[in-house]
mmCIF file of C-alpha atoms and ligand atoms in Angstrom:
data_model
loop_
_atom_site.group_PDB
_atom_site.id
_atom_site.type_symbol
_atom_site.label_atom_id
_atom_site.label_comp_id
_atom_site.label_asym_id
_atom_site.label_seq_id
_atom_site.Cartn_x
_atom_site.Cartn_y
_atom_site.Cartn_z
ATOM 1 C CA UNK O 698 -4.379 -7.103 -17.239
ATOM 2 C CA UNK O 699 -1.670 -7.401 -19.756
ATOM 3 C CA UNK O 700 1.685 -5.691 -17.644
ATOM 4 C CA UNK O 701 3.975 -5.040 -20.520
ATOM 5 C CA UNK O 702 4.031 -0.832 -21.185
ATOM 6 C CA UNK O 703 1.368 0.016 -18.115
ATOM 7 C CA UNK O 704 1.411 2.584 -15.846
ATOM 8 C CA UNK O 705 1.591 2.508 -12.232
ATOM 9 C CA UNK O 706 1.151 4.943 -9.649
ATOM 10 C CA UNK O 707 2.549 3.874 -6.133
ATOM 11 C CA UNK O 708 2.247 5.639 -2.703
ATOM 12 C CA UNK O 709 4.648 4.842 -0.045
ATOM 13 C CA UNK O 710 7.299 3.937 -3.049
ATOM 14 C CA UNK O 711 10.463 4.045 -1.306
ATOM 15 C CA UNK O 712 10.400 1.367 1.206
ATOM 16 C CA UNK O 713 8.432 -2.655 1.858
ATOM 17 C CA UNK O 714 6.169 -3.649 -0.202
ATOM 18 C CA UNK O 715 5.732 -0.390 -2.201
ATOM 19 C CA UNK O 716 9.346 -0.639 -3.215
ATOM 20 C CA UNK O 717 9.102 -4.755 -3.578
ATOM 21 C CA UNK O 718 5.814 -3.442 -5.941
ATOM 22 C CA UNK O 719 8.384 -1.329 -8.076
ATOM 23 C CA UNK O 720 10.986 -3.529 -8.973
ATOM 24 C CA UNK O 721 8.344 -6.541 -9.566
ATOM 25 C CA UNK O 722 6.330 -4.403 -11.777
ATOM 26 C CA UNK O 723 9.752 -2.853 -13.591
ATOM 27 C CA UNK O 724 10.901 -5.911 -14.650
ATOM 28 C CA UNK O 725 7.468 -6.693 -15.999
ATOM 29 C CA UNK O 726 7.678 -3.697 -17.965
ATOM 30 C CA UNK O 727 5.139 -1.289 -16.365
ATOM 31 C CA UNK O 728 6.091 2.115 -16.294
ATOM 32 C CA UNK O 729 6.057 3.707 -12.446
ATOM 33 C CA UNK O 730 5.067 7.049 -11.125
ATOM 34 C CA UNK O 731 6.548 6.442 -7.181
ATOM 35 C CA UNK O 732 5.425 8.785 -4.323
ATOM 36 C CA UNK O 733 6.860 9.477 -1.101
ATOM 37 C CA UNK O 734 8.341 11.705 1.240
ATOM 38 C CA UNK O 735 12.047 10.435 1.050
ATOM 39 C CA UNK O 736 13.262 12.151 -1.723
ATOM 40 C CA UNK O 737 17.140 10.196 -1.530
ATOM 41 C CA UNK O 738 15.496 6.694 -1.086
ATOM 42 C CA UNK O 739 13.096 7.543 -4.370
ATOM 43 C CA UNK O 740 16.583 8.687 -6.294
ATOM 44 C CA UNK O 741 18.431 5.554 -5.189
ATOM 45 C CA UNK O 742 15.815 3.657 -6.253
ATOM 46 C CA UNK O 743 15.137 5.076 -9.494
ATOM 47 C CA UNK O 744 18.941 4.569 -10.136
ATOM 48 C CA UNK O 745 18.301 0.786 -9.521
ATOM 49 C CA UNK O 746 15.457 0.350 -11.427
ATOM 50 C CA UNK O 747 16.957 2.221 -14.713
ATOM 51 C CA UNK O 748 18.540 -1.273 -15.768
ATOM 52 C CA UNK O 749 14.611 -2.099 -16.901
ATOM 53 C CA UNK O 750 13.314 -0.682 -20.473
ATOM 54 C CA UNK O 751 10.514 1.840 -18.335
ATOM 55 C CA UNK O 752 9.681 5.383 -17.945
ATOM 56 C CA UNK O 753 10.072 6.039 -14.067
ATOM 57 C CA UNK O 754 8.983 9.409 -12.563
ATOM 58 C CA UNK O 755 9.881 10.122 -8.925
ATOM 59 C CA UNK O 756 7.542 12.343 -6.542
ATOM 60 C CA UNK O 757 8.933 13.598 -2.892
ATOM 61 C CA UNK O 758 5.284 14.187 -1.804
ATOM 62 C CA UNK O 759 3.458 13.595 1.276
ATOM 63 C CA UNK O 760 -0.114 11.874 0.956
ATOM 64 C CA UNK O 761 -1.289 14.047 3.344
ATOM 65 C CA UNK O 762 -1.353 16.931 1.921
ATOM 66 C CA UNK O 763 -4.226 17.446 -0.697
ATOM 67 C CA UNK O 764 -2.330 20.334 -2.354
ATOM 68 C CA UNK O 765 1.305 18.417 -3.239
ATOM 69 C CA UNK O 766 -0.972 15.352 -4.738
ATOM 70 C CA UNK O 767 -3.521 17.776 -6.476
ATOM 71 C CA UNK O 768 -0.080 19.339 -8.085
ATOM 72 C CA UNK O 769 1.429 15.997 -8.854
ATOM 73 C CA UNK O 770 -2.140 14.841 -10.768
ATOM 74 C CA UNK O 771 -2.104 18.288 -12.319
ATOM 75 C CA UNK O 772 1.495 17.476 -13.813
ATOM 76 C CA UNK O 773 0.218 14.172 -15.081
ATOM 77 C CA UNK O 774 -2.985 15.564 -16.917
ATOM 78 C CA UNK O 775 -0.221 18.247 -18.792
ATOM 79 C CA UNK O 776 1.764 14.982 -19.499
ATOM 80 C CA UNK O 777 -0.773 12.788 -21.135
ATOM 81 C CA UNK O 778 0.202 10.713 -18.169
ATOM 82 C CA UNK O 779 -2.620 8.053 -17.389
ATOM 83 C CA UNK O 780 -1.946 5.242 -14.429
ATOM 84 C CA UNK O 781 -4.123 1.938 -15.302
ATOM 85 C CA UNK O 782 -2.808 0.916 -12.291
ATOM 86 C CA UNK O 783 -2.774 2.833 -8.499
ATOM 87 C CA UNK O 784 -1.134 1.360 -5.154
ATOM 88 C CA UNK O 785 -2.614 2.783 -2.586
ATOM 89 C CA UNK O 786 0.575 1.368 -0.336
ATOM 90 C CA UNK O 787 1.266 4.578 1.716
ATOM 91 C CA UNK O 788 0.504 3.747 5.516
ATOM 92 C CA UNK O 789 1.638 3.287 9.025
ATOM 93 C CA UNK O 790 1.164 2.438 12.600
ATOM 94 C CA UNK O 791 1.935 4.310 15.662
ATOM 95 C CA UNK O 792 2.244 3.196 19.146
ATOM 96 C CA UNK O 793 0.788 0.505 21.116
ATOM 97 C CA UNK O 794 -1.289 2.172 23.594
ATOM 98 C CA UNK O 795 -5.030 1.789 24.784
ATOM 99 C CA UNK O 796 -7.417 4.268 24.044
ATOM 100 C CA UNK O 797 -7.331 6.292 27.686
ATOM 101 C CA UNK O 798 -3.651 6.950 27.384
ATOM 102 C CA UNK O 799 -1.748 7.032 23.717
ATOM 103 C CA UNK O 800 -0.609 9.640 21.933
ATOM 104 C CA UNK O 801 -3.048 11.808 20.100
ATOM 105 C CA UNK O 802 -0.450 13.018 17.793
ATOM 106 C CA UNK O 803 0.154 9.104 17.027
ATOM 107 C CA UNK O 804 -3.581 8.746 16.164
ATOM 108 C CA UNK O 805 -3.451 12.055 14.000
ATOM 109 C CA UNK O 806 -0.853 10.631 11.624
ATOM 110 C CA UNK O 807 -2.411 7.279 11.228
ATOM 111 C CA UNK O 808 -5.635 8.679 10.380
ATOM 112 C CA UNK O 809 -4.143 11.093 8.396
ATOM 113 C CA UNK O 810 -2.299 8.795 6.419
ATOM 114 C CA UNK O 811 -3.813 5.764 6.231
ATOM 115 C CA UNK O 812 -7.371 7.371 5.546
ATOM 116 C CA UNK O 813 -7.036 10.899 4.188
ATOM 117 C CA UNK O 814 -3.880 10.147 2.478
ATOM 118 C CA UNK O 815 -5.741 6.934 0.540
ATOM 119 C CA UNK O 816 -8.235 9.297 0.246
ATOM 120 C CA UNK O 817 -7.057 12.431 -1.785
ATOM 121 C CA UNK O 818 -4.501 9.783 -4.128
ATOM 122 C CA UNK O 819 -7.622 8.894 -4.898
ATOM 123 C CA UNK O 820 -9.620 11.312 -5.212
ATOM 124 C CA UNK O 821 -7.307 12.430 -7.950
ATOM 125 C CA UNK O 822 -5.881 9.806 -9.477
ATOM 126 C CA UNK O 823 -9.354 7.990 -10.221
ATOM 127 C CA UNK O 824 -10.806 10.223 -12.606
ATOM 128 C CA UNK O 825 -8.047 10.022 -14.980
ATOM 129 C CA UNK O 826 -8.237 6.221 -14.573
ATOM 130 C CA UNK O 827 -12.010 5.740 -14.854
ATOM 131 C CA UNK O 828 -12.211 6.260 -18.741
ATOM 132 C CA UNK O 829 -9.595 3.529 -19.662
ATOM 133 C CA UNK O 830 -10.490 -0.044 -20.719
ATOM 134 C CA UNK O 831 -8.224 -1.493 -18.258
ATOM 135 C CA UNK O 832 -7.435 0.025 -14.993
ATOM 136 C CA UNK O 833 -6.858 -1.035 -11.417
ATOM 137 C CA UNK O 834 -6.651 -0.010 -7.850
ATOM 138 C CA UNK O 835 -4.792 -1.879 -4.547
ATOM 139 C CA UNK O 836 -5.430 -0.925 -1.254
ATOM 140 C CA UNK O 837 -3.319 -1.985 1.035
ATOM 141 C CA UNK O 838 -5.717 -3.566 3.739
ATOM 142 C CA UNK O 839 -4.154 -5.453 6.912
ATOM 143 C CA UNK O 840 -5.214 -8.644 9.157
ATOM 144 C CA UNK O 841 -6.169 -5.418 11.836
ATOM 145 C CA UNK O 842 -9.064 -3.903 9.210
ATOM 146 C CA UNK O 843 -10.772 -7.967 10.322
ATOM 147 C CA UNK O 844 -9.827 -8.043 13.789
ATOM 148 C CA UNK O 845 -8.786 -5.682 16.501
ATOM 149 C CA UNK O 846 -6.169 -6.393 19.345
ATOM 150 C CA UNK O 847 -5.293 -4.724 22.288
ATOM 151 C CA UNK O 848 -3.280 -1.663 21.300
ATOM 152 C CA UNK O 849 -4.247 -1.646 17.666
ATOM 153 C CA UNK O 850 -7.713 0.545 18.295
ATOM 154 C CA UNK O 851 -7.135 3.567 16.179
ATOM 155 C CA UNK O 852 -4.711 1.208 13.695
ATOM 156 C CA UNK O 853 -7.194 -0.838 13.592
ATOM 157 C CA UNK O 854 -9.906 1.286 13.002
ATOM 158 C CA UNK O 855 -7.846 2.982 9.919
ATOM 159 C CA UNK O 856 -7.735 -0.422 8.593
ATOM 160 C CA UNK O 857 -11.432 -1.437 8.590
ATOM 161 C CA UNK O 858 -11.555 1.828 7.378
ATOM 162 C CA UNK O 859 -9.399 0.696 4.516
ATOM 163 C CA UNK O 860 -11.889 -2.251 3.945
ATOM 164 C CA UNK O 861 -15.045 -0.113 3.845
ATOM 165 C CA UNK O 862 -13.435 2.100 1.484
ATOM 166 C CA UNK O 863 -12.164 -0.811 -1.014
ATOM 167 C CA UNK O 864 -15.831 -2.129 -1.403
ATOM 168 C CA UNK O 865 -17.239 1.615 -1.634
ATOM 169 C CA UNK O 866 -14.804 2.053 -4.538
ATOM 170 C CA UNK O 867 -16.479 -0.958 -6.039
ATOM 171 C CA UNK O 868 -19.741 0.392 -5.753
ATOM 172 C CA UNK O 869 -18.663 3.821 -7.091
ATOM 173 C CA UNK O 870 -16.939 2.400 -10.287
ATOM 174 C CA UNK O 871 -19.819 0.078 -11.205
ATOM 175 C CA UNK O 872 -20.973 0.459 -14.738
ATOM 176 C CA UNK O 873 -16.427 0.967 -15.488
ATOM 177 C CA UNK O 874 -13.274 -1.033 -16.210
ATOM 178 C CA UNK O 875 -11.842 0.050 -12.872
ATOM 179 C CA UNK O 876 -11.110 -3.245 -10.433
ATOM 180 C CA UNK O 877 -10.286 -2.430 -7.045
ATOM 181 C CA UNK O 878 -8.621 -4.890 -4.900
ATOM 182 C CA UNK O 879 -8.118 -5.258 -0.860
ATOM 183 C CA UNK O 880 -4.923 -6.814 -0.328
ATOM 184 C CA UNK O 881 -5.326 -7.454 3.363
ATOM 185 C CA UNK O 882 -1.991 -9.630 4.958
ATOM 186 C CA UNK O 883 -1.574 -10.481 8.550
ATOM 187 C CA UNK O 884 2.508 -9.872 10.309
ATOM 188 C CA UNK O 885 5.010 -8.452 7.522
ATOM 189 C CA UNK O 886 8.375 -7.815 8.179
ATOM 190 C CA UNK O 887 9.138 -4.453 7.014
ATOM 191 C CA UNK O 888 9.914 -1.236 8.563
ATOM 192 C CA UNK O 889 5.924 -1.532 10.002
ATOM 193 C CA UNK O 890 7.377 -2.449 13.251
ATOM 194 C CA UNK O 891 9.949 0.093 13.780
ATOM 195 C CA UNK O 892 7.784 2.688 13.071
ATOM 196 C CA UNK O 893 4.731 1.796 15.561
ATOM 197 C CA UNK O 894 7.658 1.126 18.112
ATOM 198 C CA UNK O 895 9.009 4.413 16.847
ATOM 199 C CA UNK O 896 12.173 3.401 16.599
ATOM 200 C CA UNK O 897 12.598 0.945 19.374
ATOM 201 C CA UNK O 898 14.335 -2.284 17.626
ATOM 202 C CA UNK O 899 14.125 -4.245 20.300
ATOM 203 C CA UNK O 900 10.369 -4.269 20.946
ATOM 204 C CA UNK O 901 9.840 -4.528 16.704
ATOM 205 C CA UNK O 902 12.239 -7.403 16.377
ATOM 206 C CA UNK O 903 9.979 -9.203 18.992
ATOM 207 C CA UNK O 904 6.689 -8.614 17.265
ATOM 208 C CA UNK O 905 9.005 -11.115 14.601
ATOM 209 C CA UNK O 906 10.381 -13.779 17.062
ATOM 210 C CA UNK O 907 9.938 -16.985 16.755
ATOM 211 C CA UNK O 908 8.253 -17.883 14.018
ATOM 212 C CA UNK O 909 9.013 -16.438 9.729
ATOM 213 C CA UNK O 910 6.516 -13.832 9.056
ATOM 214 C CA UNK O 911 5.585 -12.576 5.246
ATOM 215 C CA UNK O 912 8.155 -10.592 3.556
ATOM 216 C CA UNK O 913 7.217 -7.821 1.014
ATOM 217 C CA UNK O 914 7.775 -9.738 -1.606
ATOM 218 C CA UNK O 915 4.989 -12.342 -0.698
ATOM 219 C CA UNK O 916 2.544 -9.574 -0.563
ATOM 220 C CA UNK O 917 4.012 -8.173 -3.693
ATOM 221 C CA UNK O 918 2.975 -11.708 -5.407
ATOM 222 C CA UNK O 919 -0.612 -11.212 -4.434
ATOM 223 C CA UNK O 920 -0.907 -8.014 -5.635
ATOM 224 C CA UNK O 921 0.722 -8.931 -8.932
ATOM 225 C CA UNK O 922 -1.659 -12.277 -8.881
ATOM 226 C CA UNK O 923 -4.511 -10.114 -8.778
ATOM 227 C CA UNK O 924 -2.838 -7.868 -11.478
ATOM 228 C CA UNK O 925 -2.902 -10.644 -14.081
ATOM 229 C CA UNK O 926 -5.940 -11.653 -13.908
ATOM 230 C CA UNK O 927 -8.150 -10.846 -17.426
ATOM 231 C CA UNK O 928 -10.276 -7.809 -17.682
ATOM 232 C CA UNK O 929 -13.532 -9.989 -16.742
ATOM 233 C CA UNK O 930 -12.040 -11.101 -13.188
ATOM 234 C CA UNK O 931 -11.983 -8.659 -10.682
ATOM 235 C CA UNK O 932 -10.590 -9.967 -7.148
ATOM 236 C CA UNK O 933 -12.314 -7.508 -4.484
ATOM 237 C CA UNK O 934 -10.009 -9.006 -1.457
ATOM 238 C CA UNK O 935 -7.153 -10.999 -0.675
ATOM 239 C CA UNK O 936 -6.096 -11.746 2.705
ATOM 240 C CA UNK O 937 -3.042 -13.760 3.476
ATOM 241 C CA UNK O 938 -0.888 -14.567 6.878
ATOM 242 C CA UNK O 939 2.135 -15.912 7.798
ATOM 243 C CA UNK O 940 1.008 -20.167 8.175
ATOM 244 C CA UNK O 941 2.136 -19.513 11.858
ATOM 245 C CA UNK O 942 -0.689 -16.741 11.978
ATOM 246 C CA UNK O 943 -4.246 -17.806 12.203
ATOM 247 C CA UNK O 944 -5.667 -14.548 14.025
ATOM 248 C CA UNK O 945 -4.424 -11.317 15.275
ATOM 249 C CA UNK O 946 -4.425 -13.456 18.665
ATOM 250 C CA UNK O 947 -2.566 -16.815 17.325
ATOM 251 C CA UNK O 948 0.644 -16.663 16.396
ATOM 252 C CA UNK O 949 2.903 -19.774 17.263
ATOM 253 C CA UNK O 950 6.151 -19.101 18.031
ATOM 254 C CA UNK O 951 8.830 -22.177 18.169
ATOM 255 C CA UNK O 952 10.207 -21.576 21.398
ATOM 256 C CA UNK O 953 13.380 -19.519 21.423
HETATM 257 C C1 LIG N 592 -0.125 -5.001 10.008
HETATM 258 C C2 LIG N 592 -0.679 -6.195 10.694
HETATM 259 O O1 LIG N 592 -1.380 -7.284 12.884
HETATM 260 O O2 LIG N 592 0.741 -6.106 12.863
HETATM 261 O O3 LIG N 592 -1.065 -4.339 9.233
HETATM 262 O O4 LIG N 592 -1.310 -4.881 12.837
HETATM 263 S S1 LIG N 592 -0.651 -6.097 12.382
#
């Protein structure tokens, strides 16, 4: 896809790789419709990206709940407002813990945002994509929708939830111009960490000991790589790692 004067809808917009997304795709030229619940983060960021000749709409909106998106793709529609491009970025982990004694409120908002949240942007946004000659969905996959580690159960099955749902959008968009692409990467350091550890720096700055994980901005240069590509190529997954990563299991760490 040709960048220059596109559209792209992004969930999760105000932090990682959904912010690294923004400002890559601003300076490309592709207009941005960011989502997410931190309405000062979304400002700030808006205010940075104004040096860049786009149109940039700002959302404080929770993926979660069907009614604020339906609203949002509602506004859109009355706008002439078409994304060729969606980011299904929104998502995050919660605790640790094995399946006889985490939190069930921890399971509850990974499932509700990494599954029904994906779900209802795009349930909504889709249609309005489905007609153009040149449109595109990311999903934001992981390493843990492969393999599953101790601790990463429901995380994990979110993510292979993720996967199944990339290649179902495939199947349901046969026969149109709409790609859809699993960007799957292993360890990233973003604010992932702190929030499964809710909080608890310590314990997320050891997840990144040791060895030099992916930043958002190599994940950012998949997902634009895939982007590019003409109209005829459509990459259905990408999975990268840190080199240090092989598995969810093997990570070598120099020692400290
Ligand atoms: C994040 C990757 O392995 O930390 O999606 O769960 S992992």
């Amino acid at each position: 896809m040709k960048l220059k004067n596109k559209t792209a809808f992004i969930t999760g917009a105000s932090a990682g790789i959904g912010k690294r997304c923004a400002k890559e795709l601003a300076k490309r030229g592709v207009n941005l419709i960011l989502l997410s619940r931190r309405k000062e983060k979304l400002k700030k960021l808006k205010e940075k990206l104004s040096k860049y000749d786009v149109t940039i709409n700002i959302y404080a909106a929770d993926v979660t709940q069907y009614a604020q998106i339906e609203k949002i793709a509602k506004e859109l529609q009355a706008r002439s407002i078409v994304p060729n491009i969606l980011i299904n970025n929104a998502g995050l982990s919660q605790g640790l813990d094995a399946i006889d004694t985490a939190n069930v409120k921890d399971w509850d908002r990974m499932i509700d945002t990494n599954l029904k949240g994906l779900l209802y942007v795009s349930r909504l946004i889709i249609p309005m994509m489905k007609e153009l000659q040149d449109a595109h969905i990311i999903n934001l996959g992981s390493i843990a929708g492969r393999q599953v580690y101790a601790g990463g159960s429901v995380y994990n099955a979110t993510k292979f939830g993720v996967h199944a749902l990339n290649d179902a959008m495939n199947i349901d968009l046969f026969g149109t111009k709409v790609k859809v692409t699993n960007v799957a990467p292993g360890a990233v350091e973003t604010e992932f960490s702190m929030v499964r550890f809710h909080g608890d720096k310590t314990k997320a700055d050891g997840v990144y000991a040791g060895y030099t994980p992916l930043n958002a901005k190599d994940v950012t240069e998949s997902i634009l790589f895939a982007l590019k590509q003409p109209t005829h190529v459509n990459i259905q997954e990408i999975f990268l790692t840190p080199t240090a990563q092989r598995t969810t299991y093997l990570t070598h760490r120099e020692t400290l």
